[in-house]
mmCIF file of C-alpha atoms in Angstrom:
data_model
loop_
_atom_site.group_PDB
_atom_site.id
_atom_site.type_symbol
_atom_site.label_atom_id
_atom_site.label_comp_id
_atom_site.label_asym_id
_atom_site.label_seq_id
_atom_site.Cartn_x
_atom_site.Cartn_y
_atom_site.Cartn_z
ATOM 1 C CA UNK A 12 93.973 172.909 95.061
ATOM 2 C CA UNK A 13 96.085 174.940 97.498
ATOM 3 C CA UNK A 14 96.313 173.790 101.000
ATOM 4 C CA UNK A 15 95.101 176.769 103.670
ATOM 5 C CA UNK A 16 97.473 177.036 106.564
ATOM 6 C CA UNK A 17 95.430 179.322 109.394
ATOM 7 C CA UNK A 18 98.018 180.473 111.771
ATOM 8 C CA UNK A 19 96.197 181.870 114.980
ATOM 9 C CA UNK A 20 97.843 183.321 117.631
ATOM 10 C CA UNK A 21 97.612 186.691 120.376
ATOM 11 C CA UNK A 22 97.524 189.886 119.007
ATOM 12 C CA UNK A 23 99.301 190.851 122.143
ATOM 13 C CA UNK A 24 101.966 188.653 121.302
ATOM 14 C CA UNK A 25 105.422 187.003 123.299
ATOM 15 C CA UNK A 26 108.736 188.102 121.307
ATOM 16 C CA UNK A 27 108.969 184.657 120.589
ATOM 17 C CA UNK A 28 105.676 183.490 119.620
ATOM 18 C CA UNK A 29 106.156 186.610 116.773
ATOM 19 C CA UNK A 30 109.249 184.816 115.841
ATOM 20 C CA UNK A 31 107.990 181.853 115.384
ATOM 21 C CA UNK A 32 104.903 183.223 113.559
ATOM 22 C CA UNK A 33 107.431 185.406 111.188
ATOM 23 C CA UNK A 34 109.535 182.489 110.624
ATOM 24 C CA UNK A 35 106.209 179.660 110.309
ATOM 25 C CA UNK A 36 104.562 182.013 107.836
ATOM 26 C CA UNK A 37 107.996 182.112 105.185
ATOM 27 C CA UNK A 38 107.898 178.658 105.637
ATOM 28 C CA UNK A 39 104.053 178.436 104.956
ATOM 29 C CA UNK A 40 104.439 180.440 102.041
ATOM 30 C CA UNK A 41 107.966 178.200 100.372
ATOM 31 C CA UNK A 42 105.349 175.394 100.204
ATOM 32 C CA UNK A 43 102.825 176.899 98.016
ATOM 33 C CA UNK A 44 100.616 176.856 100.686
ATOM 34 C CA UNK A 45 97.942 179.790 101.568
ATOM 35 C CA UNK A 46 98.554 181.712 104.567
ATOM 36 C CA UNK A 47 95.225 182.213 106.187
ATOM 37 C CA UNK A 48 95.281 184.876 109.280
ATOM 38 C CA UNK A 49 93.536 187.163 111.267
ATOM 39 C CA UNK A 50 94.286 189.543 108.869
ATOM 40 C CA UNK A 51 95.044 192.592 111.608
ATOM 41 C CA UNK A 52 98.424 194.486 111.907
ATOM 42 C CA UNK A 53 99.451 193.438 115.202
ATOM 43 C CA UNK A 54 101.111 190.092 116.789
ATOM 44 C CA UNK A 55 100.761 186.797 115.689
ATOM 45 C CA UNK A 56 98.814 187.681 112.506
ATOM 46 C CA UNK A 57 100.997 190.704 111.117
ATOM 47 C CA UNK A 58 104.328 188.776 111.887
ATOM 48 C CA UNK A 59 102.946 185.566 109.926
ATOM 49 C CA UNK A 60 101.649 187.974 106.515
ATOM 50 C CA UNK A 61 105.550 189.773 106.872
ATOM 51 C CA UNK A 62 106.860 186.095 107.080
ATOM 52 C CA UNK A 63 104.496 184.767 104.095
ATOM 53 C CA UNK A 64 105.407 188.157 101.807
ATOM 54 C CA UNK A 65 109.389 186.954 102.094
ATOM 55 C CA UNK A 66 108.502 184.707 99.388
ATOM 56 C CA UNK A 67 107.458 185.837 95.849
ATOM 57 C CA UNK A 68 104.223 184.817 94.736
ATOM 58 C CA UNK A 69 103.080 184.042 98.202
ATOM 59 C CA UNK A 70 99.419 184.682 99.222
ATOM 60 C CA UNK A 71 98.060 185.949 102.412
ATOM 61 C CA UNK A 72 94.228 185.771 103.047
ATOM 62 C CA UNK A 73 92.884 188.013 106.274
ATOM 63 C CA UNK A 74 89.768 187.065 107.802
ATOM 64 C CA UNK A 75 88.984 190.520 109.350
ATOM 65 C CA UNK A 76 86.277 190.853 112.013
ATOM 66 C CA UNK A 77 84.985 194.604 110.708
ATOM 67 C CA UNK A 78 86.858 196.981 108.772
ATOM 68 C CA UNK A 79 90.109 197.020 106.708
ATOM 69 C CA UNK A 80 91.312 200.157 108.338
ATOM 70 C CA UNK A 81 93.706 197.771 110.795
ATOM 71 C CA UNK A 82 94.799 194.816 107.869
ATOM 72 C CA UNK A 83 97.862 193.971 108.013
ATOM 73 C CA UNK A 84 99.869 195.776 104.878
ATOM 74 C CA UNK A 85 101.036 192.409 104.267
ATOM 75 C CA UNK A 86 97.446 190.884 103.593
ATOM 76 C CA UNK A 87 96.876 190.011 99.803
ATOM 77 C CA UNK A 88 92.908 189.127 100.539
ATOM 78 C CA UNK A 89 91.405 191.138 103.204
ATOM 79 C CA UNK A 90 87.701 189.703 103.981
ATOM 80 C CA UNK A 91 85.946 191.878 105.708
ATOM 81 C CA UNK A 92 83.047 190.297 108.176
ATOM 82 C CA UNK A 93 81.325 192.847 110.524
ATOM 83 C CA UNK A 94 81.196 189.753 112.547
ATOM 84 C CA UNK A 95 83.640 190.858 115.786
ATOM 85 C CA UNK A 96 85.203 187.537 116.916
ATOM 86 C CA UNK A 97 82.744 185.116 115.262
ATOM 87 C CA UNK A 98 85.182 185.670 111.971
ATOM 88 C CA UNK A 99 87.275 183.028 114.435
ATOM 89 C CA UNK A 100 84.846 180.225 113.240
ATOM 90 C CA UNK A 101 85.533 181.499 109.851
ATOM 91 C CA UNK A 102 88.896 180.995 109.766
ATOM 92 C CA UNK A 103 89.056 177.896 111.193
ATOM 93 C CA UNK A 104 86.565 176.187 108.452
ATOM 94 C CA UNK A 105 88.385 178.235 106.105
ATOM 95 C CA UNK A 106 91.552 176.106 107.182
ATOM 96 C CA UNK A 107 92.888 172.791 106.310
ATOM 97 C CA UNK A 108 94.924 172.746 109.625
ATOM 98 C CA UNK A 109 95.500 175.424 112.365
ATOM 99 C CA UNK A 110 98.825 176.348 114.149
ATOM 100 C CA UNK A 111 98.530 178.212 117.393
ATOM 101 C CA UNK A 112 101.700 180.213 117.555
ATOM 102 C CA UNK A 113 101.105 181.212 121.309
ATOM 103 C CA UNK A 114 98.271 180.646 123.309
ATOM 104 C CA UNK A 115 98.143 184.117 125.282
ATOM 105 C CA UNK A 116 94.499 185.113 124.519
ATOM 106 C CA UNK A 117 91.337 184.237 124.794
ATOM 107 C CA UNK A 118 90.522 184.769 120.866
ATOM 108 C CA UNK A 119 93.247 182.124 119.776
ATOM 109 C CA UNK A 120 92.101 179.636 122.567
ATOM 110 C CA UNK A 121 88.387 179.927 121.315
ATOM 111 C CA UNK A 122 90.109 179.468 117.660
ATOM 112 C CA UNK A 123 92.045 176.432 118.880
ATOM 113 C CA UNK A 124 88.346 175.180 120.618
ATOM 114 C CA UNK A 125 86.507 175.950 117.694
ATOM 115 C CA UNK A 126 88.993 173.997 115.138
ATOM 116 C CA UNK A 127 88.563 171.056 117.649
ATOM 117 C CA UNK A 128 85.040 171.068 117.509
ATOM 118 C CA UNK A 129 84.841 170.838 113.931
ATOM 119 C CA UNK A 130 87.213 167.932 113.879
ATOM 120 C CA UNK A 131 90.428 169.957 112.558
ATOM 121 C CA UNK A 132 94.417 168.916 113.474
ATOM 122 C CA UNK A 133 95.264 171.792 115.771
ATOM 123 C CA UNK A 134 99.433 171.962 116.056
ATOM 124 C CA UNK A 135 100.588 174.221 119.141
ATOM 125 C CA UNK A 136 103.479 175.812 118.237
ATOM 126 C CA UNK A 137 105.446 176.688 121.900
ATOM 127 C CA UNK A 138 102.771 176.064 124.132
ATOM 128 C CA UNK A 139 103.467 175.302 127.470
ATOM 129 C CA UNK A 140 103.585 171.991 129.228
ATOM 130 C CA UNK A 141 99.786 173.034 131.096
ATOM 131 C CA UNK A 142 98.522 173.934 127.715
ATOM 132 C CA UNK A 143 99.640 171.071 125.693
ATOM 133 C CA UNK A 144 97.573 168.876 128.692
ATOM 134 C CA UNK A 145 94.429 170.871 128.159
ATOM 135 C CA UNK A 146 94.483 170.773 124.817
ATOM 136 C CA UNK A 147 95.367 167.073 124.496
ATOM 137 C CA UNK A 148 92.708 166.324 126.888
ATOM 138 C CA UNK A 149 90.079 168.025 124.376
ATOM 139 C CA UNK A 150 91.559 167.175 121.224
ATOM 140 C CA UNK A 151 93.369 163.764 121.871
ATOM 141 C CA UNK A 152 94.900 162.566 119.166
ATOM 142 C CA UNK A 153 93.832 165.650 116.765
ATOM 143 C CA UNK A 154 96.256 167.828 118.573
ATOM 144 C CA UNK A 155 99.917 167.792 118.189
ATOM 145 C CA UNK A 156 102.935 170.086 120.490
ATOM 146 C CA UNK A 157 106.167 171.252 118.517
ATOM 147 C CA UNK A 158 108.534 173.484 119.474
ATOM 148 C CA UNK A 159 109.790 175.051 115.994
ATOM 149 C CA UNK A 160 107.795 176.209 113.129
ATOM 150 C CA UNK A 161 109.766 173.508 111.492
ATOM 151 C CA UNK A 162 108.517 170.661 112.946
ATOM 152 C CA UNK A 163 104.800 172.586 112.751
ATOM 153 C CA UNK A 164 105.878 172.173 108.850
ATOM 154 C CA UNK A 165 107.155 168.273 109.295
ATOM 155 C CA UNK A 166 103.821 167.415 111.003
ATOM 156 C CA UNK A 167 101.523 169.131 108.497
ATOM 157 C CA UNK A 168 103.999 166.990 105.735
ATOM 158 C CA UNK A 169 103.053 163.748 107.402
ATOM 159 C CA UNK A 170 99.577 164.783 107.245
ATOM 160 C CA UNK A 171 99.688 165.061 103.834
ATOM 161 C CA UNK A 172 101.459 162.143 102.789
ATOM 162 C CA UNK A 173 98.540 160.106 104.439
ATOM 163 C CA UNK A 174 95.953 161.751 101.942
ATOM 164 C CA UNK A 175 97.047 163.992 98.527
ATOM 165 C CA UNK A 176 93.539 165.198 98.688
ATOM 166 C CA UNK A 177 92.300 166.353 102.142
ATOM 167 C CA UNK A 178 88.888 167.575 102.479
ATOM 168 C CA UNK A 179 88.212 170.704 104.916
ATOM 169 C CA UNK A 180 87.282 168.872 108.199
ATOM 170 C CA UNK A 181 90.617 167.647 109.103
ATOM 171 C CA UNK A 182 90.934 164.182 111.093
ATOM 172 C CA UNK A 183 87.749 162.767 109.167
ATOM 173 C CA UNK A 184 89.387 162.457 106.200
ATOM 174 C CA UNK A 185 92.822 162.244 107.009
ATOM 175 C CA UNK A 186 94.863 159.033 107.924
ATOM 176 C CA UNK A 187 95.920 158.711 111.427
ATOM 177 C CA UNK A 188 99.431 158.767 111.144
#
């Protein structure tokens, strides 16, 4: 089985939270992991898919919330919902672990909630000192702060070297490490 990487993040995105996804998603995609997104053509998402497509034989999946006339060109599998926002819930039990790459909108904080709720390792990739707190303070020990999309790569390692096998939901199955 393939692990599922979702990478949320803003549409209306910081330069460097686009770097970071661009960079995050080429690493996401050296690993033979699956790049799970929003699926749009804008921010976080797009800059993720271009990152992801840097690799050869790398696969993109888009959760989109209504039609594909705004996927991202770099999408391999575009699912199409009709469900506006709620497609966030899908992509986060779609997910073996999310990264927020930038926390600047209120769809990637419901995202980060949502994973949370369903018991999922959440790894904030450049969030800021107040945001790390607040998510900490939901999350605890489920939620982890880097600064690179590298270490967002070393942490999901470690995760993995507790279990070979992780099931969907995250911190129920997987070691505490």
């Amino acid at each position: 089985m393939r692990y599922v990487v979702g990478v949320m993040g803003p549409a209306k995105a910081r330069r460097k939270d686009i770097e970071n996804a661009r960079a995050l998603g080429e690493l996401i995609a050296r690993r033979e992991w699956v790049l799970l997104t929003g699926g749009r053509d804008v921010g976080v998402m797009h800059a993720a898919n271009q990152g992801a497509k840097r690799v050869p034989r790398s696969l993109t999946v888009g959760v989109l919330p209504s039609t594909r006339d705004r996927v991202s060109k770099y999408v391999d599998v575009a699912i199409v919902t009709e469900m506006g926002n709620a497609r966030n819930n899908i992509c986060v039990l779609s997910s073996h672990v999310i990264v927020a790459c930038g926390l600047g909108g209120a769809g990637t904080v419901s995202e980060v909630a949502l994973a949370l709720k369903a018991g999922k390792y959440v790894i904030l990739l450049g969030a800021t000192p107040a945001e790390d707190r607040f998510f900490k303070n939901l999350g605890g020990k489920s939620v982890f702060s880097v600064q690179t999309p590298e270490d967002a790569i070393n942490v999901i390692l470690k995760m993995l070297e507790q279990d070979e096998r992780p099931a969907m939901q995250g911190p129920q199955t997987w070691a505490r490490f």
